[in-house]
PDB file of C-alpha atoms and ligand atoms in Angstrom:
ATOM      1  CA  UNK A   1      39.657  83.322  43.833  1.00 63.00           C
ATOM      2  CA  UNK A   2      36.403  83.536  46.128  1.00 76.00           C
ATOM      3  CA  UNK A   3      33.910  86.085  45.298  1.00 76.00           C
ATOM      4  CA  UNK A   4      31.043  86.584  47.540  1.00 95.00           C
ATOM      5  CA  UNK A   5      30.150  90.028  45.392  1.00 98.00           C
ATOM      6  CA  UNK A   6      29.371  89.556  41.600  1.00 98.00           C
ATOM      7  CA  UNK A   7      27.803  91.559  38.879  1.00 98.00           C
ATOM      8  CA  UNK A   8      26.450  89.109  36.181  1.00 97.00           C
ATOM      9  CA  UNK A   9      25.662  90.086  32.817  1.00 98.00           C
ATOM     10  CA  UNK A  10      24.334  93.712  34.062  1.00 98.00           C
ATOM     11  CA  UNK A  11      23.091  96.458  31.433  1.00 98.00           C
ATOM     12  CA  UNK A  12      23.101  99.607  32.966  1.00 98.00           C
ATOM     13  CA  UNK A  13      21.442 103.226  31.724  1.00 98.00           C
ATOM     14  CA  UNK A  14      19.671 105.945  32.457  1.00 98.00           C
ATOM     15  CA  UNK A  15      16.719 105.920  30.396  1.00 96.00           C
ATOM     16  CA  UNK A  16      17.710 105.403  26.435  1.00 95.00           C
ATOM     17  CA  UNK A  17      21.533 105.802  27.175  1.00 97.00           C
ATOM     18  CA  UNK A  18      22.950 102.644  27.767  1.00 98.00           C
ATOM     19  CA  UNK A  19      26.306 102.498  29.876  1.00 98.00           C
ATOM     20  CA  UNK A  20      27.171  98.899  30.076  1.00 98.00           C
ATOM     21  CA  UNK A  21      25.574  96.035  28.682  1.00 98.00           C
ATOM     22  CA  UNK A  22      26.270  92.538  29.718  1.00 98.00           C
ATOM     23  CA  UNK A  23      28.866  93.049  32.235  1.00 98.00           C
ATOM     24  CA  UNK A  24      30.457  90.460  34.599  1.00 98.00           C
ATOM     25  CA  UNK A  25      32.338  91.265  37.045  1.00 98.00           C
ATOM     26  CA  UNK A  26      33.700  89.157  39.985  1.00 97.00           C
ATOM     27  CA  UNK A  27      35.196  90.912  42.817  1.00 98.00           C
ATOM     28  CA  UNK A  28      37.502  88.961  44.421  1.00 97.00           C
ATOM     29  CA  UNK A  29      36.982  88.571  48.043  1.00 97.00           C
ATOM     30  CA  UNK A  30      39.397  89.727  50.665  1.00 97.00           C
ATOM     31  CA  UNK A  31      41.463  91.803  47.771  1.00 98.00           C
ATOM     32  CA  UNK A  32      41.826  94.787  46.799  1.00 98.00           C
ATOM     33  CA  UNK A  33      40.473  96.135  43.162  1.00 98.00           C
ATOM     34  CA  UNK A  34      41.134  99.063  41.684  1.00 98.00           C
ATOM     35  CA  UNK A  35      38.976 100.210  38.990  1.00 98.00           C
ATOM     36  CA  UNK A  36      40.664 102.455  36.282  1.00 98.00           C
ATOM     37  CA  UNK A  37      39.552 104.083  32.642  1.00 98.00           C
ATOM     38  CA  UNK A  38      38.694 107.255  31.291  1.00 98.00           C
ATOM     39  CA  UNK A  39      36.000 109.619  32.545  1.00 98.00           C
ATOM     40  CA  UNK A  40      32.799 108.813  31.275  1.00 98.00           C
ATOM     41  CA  UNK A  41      33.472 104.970  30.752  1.00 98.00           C
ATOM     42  CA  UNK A  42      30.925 104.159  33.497  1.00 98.00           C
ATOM     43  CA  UNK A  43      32.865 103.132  36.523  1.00 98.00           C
ATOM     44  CA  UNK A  44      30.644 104.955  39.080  1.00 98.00           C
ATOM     45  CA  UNK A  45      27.620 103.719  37.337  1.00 98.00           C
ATOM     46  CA  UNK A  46      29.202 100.132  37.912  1.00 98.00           C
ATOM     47  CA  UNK A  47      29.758 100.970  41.206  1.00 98.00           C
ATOM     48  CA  UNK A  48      26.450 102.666  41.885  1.00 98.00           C
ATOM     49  CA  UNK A  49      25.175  99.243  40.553  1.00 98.00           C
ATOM     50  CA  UNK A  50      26.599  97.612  43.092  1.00 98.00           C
ATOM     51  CA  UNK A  51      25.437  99.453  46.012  1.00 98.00           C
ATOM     52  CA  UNK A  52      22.004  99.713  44.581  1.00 98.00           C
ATOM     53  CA  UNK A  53      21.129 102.728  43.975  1.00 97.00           C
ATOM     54  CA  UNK A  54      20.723 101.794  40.340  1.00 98.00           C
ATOM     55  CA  UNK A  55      18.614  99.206  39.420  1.00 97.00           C
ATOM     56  CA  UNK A  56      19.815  96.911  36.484  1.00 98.00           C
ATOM     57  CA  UNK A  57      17.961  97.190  33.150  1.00 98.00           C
ATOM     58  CA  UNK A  58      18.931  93.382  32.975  1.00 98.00           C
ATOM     59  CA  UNK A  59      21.420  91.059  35.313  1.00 98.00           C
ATOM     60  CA  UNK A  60      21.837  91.015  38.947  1.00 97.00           C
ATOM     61  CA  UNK A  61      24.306  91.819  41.365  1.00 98.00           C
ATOM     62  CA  UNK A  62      24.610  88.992  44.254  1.00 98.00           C
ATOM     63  CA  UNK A  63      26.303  89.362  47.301  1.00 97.00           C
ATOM     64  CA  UNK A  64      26.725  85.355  49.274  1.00 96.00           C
ATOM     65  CA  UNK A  65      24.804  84.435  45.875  1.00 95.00           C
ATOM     66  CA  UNK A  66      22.003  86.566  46.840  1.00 96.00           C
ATOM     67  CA  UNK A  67      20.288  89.198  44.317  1.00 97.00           C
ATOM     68  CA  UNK A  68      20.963  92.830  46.510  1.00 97.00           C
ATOM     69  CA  UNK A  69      17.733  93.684  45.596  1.00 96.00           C
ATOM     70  CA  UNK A  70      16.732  90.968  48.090  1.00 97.00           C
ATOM     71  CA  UNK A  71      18.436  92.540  51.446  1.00 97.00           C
ATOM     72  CA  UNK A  72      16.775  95.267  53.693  1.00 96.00           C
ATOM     73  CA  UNK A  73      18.413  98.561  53.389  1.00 95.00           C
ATOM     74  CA  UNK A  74      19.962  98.268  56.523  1.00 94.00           C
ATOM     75  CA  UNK A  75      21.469  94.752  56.059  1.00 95.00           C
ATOM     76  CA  UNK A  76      23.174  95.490  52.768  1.00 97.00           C
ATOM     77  CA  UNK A  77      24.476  98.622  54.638  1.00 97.00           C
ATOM     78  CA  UNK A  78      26.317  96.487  57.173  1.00 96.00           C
ATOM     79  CA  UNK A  79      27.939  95.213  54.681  1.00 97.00           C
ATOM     80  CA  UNK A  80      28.660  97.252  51.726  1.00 98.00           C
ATOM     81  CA  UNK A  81      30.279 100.675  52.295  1.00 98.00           C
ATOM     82  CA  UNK A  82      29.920 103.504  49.909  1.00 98.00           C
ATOM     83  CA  UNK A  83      31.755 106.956  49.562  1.00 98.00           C
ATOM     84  CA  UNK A  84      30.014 107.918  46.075  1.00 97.00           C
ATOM     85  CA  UNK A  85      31.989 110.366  43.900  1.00 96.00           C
ATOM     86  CA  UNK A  86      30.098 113.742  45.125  1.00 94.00           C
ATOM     87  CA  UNK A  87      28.555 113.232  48.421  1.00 96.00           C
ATOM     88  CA  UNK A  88      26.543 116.089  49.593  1.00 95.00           C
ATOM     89  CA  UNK A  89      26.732 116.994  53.360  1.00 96.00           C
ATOM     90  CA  UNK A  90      23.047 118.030  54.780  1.00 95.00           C
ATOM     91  CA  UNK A  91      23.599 121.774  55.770  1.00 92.00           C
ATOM     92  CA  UNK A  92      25.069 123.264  59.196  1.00 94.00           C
ATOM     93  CA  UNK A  93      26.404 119.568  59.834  1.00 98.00           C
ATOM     94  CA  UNK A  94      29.013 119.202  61.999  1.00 98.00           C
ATOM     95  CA  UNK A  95      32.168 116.584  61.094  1.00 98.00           C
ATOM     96  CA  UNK A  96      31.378 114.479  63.914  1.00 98.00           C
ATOM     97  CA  UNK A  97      27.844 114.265  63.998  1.00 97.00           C
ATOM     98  CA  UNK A  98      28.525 113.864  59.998  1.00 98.00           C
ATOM     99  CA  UNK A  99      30.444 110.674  60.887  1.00 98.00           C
ATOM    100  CA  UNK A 100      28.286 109.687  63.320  1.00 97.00           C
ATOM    101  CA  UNK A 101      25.793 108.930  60.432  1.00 97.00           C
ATOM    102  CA  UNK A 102      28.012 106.153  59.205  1.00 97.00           C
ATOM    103  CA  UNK A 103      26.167 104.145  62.202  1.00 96.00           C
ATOM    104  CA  UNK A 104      23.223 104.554  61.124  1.00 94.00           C
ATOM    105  CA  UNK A 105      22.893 100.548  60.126  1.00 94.00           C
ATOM    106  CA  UNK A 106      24.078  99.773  63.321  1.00 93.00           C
ATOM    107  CA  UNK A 107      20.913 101.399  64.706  1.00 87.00           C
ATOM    108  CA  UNK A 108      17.709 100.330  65.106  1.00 80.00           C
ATOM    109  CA  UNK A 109      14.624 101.768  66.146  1.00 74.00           C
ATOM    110  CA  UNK A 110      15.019 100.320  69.841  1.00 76.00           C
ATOM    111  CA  UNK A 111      19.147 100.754  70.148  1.00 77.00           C
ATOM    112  CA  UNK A 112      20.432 104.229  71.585  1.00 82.00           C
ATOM    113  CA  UNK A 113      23.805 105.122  70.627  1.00 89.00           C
ATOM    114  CA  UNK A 114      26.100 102.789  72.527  1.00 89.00           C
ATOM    115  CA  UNK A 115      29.810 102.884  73.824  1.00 90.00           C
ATOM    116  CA  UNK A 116      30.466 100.603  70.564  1.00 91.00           C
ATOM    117  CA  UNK A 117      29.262 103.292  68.503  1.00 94.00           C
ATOM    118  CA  UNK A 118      31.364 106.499  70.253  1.00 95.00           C
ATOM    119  CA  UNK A 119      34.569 104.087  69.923  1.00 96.00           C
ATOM    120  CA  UNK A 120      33.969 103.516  66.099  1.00 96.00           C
ATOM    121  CA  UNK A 121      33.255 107.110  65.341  1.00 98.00           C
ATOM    122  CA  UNK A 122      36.537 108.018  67.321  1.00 98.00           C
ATOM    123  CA  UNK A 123      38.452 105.101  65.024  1.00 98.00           C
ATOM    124  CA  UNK A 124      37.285 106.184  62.409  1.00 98.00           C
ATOM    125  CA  UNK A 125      38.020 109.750  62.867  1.00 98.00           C
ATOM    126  CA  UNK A 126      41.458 109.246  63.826  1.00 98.00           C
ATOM    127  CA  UNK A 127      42.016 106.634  61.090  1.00 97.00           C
ATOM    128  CA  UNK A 128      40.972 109.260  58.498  1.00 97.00           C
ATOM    129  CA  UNK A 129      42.798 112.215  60.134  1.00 96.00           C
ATOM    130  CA  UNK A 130      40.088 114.739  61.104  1.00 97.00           C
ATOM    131  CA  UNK A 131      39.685 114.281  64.675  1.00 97.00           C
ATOM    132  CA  UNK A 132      40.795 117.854  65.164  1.00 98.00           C
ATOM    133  CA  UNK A 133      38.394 119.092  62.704  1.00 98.00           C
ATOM    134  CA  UNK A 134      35.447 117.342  64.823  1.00 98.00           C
ATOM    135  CA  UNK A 135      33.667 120.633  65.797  1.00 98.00           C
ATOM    136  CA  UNK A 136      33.875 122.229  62.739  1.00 98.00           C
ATOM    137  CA  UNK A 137      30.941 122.619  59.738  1.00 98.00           C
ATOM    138  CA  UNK A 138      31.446 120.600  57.205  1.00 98.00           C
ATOM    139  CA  UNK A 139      30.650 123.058  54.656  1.00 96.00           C
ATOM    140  CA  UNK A 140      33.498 125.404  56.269  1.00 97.00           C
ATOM    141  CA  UNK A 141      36.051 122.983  55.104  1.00 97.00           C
ATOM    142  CA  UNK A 142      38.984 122.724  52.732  1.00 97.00           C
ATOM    143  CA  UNK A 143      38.186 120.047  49.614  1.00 96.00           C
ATOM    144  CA  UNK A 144      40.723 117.294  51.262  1.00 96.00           C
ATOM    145  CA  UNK A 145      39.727 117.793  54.660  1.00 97.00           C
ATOM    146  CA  UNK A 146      35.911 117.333  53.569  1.00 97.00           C
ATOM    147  CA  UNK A 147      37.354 114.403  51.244  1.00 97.00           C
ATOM    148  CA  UNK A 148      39.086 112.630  54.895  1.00 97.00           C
ATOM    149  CA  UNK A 149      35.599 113.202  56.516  1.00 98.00           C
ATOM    150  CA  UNK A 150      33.830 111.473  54.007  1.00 98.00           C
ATOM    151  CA  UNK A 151      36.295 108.257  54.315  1.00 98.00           C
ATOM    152  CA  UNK A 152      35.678 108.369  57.806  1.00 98.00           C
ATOM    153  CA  UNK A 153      32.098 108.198  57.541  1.00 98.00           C
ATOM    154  CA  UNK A 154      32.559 105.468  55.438  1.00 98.00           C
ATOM    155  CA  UNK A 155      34.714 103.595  58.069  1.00 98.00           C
ATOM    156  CA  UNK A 156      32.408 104.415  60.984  1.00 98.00           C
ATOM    157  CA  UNK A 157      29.950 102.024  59.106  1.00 97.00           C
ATOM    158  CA  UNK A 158      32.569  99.137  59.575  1.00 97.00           C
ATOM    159  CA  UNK A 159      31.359  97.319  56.707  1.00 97.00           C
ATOM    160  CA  UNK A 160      33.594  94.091  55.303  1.00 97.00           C
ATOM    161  CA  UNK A 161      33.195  95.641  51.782  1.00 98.00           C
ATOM    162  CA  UNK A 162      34.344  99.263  51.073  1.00 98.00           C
ATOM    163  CA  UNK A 163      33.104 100.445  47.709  1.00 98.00           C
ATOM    164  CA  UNK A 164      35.025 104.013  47.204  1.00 98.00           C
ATOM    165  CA  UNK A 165      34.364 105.827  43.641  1.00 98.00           C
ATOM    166  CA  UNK A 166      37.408 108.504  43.759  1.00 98.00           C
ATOM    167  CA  UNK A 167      38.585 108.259  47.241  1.00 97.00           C
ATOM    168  CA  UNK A 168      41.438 110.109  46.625  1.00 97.00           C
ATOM    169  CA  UNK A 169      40.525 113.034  45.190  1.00 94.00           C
ATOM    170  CA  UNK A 170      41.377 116.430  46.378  1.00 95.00           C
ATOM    171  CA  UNK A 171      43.849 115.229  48.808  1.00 95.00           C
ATOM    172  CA  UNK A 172      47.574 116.188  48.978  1.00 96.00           C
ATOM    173  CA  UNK A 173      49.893 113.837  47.824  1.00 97.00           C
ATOM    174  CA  UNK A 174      50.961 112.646  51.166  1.00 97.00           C
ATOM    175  CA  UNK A 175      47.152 112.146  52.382  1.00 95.00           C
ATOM    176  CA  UNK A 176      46.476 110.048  48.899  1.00 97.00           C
ATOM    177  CA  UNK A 177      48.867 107.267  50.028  1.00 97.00           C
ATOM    178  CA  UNK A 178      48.193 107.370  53.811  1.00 95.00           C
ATOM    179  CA  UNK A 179      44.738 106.917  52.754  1.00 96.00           C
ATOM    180  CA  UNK A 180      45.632 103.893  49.891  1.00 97.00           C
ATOM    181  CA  UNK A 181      47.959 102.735  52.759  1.00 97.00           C
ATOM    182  CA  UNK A 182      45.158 102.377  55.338  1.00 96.00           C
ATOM    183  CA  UNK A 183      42.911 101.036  53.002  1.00 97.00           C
ATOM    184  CA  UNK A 184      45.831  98.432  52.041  1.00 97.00           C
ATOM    185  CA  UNK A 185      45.594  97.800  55.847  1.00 95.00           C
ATOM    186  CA  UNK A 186      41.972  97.416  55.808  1.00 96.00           C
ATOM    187  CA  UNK A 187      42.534  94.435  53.266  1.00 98.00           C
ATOM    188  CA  UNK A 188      45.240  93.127  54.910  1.00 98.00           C
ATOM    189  CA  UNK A 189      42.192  91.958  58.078  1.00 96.00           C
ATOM    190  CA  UNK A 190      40.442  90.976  55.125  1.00 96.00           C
ATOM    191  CA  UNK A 191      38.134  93.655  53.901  1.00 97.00           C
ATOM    192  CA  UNK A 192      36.807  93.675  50.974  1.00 98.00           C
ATOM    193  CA  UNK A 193      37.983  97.105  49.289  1.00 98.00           C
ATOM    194  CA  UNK A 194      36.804  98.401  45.470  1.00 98.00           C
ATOM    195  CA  UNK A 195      38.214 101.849  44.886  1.00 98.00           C
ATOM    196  CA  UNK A 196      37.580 103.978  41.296  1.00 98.00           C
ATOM    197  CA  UNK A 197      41.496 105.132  40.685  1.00 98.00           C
ATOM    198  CA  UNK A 198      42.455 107.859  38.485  1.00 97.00           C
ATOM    199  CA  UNK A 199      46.259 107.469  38.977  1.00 98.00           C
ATOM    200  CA  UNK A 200      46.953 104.314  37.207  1.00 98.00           C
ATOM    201  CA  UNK A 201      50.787 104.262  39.151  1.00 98.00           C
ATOM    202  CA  UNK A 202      48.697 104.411  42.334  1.00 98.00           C
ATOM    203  CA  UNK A 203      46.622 101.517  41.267  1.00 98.00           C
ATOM    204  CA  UNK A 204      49.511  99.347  40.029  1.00 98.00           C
ATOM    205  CA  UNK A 205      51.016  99.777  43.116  1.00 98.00           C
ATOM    206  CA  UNK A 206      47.998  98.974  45.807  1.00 98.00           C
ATOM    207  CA  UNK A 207      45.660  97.256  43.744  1.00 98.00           C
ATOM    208  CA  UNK A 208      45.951  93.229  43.689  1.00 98.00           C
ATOM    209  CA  UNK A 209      43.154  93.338  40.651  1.00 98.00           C
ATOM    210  CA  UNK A 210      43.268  95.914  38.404  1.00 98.00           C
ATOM    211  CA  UNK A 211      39.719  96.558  35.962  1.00 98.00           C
ATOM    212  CA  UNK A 212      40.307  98.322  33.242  1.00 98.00           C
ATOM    213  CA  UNK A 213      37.324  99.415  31.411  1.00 98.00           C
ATOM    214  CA  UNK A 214      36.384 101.532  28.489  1.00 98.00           C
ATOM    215  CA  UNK A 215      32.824 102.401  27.343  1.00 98.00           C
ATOM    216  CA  UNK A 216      31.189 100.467  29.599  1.00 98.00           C
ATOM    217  CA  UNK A 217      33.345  97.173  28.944  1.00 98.00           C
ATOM    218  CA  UNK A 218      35.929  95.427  30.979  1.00 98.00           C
ATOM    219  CA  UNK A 219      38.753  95.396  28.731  1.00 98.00           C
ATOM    220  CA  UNK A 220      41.310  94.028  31.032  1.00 98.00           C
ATOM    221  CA  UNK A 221      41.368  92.473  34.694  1.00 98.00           C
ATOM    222  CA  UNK A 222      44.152  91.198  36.841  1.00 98.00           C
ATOM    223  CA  UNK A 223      47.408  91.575  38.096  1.00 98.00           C
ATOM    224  CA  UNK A 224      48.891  94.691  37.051  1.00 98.00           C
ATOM    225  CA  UNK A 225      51.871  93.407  36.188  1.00 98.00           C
ATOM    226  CA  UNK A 226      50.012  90.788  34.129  1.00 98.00           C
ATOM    227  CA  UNK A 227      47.636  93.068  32.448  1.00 98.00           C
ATOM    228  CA  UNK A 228      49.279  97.081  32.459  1.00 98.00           C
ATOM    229  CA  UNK A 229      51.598  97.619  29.094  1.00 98.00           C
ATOM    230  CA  UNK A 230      51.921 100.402  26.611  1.00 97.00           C
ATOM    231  CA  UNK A 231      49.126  98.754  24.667  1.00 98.00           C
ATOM    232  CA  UNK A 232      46.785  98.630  27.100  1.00 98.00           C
ATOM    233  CA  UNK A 233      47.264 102.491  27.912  1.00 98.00           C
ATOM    234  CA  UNK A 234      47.371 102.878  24.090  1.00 97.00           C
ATOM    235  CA  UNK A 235      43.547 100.769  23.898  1.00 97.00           C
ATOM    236  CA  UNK A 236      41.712 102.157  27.426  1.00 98.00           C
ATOM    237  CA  UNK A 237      43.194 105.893  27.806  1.00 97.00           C
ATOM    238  CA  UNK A 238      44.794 106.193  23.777  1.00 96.00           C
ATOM    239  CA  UNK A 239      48.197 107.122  25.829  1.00 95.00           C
ATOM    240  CA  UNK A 240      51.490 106.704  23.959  1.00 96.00           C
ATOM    241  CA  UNK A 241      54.367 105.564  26.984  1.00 97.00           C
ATOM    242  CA  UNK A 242      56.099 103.630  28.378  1.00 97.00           C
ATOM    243  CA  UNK A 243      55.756 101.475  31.141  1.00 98.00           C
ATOM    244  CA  UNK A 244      58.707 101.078  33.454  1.00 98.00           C
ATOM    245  CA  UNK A 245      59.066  99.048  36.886  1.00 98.00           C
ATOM    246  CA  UNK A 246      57.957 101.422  39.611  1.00 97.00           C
ATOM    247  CA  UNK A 247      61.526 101.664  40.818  1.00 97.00           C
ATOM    248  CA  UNK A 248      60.579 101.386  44.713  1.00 97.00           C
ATOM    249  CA  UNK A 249      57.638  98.302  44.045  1.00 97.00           C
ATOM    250  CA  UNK A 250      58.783  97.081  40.893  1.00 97.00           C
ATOM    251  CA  UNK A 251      54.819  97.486  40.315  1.00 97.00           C
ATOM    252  CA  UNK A 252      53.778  98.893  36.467  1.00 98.00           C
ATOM    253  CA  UNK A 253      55.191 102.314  36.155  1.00 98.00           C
ATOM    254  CA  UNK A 254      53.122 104.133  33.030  1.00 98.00           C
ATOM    255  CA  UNK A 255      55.389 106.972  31.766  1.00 97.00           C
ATOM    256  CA  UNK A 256      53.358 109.385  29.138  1.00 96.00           C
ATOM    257  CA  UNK A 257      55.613 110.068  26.123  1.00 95.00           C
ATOM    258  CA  UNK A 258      55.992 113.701  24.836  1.00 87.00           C
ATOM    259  CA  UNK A 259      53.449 115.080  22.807  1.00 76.00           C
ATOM    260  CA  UNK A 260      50.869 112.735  24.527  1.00 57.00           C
ATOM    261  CA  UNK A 261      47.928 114.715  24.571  1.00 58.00           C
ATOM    262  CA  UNK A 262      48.584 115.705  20.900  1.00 54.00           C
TER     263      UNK A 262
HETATM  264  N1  ATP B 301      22.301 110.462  36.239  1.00 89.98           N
HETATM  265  C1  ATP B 301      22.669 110.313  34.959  1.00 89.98           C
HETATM  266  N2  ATP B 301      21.781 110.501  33.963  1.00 89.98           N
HETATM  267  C2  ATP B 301      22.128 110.349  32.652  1.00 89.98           C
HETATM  268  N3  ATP B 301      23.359 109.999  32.243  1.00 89.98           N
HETATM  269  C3  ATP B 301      24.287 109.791  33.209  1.00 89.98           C
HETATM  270  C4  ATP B 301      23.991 109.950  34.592  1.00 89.98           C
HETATM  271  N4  ATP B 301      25.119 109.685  35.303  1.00 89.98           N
HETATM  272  C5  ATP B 301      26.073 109.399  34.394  1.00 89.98           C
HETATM  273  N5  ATP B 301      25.581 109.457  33.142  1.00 89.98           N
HETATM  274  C6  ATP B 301      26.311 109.178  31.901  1.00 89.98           C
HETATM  275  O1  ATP B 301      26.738 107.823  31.944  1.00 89.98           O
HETATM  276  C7  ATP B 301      28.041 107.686  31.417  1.00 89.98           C
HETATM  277  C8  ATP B 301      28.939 107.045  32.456  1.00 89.98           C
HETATM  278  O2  ATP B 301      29.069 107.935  33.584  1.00 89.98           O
HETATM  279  P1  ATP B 301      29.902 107.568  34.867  1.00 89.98           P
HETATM  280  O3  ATP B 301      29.603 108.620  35.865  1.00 89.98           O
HETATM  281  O4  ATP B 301      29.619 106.163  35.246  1.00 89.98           O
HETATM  282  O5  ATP B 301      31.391 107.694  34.321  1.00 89.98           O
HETATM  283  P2  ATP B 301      32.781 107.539  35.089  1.00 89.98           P
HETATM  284  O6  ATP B 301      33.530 106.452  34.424  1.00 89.98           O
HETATM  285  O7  ATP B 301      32.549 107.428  36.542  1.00 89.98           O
HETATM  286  O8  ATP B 301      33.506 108.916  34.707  1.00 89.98           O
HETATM  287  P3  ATP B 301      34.421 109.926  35.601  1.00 89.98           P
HETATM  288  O9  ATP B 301      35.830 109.388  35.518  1.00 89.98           O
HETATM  289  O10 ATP B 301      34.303 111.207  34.837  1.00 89.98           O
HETATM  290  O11 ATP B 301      33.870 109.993  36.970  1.00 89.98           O
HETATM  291  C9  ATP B 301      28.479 109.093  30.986  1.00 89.98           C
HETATM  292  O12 ATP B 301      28.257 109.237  29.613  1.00 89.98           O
HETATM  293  C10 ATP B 301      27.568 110.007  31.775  1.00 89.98           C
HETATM  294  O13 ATP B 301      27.331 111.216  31.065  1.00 89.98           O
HETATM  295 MG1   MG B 302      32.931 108.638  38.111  1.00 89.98          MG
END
């Protein structure tokens, strides 16, 4: 396993509250990780770590064994992609000229917008599904449709490492796995993709490395199907099932028992 992206030995907090302390964390290059555990464990914080917008209280994150704190904005942003949790849309923004922001490392103060640019706006419009919405205010739309425009801001930045915290959320079951299919694609040409997962099925099934965490500690990584039992679910989420093969992938299937949330 390569990783060019590592966290070593982080502590993360805000202020007095500490989140993590003395996490590692190789991401393995070229794969596809899903991140799962219950809210409040500190997965965006880990992933907000990465992307630095929080500074370590102690440990580094390195990208080609380089501290992140050491690249200019726009360099890191050519390479690391970020759709945080709650994105906020600036006001009367339209969907494409929302998108078109995703280019913004591919600028510079010299550059005008180029052919290159309109082409991977319109990819990444298409790939996420709103290129009918393109004219509309973002604020005017429905929570999937602003979710979709959000991924395809993040694509329009055609970065080799997609960080996603939640990607799926608020879309309809049918736009949850074209989007975990297209970002299976995206790994497939060898992106780099880290996604925060609430569905632990979904995650079985598209992650190849699974990180399980639970108060700000990495309980478990790996394959699913090396790591994903009833006694994991029992330690990270305190679920009583079972887990089944996922009878299309064969994947970890976790199937809550009754009374589960007694
Ligand atoms: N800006 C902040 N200031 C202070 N505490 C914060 C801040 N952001 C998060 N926290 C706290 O840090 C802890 C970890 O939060 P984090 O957002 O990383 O959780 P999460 O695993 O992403 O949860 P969820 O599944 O609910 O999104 C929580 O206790 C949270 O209340
Ligand atoms: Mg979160």
């Amino acid at each position: 396993m390569t990783a060019r992206l590592t966290a070593r030995e982080l502590t993360l907090r805000y202020g007095d509250r500490v989140v993590s302390a003395r996490l590692t964390l190789d991401v393995p290059d070229g794969a596809f990780t899903a991140i799962v555990g219950p809210n409040a464990c500190g997965k965006s914080t880990l992933l907000r770590a990465f992307v630095r917008l929080l500074k370590p209280a102690d440990g580094q994150v390195t990208l080609d064994d380089r501290d992140v704190t050491a690249y200019p904005t726009k360099a890191l942003a050519r390479s690391l992609g970020f759709l945080p949790q709650d994105p906020v849309a600036p006001e009367d923004i339209r969907v494409r000229q929302l998108v078109a922001r995703g280019r913004f490392p591919h600028q510079s103060l010299l550059s005008t917008w180029s052919a290159a640019d309109e082409d991977a706006v319109t990819a990444a419009m298409e790939a996420a599904g709103v290129e009918d919405l393109a004219d509309r205010p973002v604020h005017q739309l429905s929570g999937g449709q602003r979710q979709r425009t959000w991924i395809a801001v993040v694509l329009a930045q055609d970065t080799p490492y997609l960080l996603l915290d939640e990607p799926t959320s608020f879309l309809d079951i049918t736009h949850q796995y074209q989007l975990l299919e297209l970002l299976g694609g995206l790994r497939d040409q060898g992106r780099t993709v880290i996604a925060v997962l609430h569905d632990i099925n979904q995650a079985c099934r598209y992650a190849d490395h699974l990180v399980a965490m639970k108060e700000g500690r990495i309980v478990a990584e790996g394959a699913a199907a090396d790591i994903v039992d009833a006694v994991l679910l029992k330690e990270v989420f305190e679920l009583p099932c079972v887990v089944v093969p996922d009878p299309v992938t064969g994947t970890p299937m976790v199937v809550p028992l009754p009374g589960a949330s007694s």
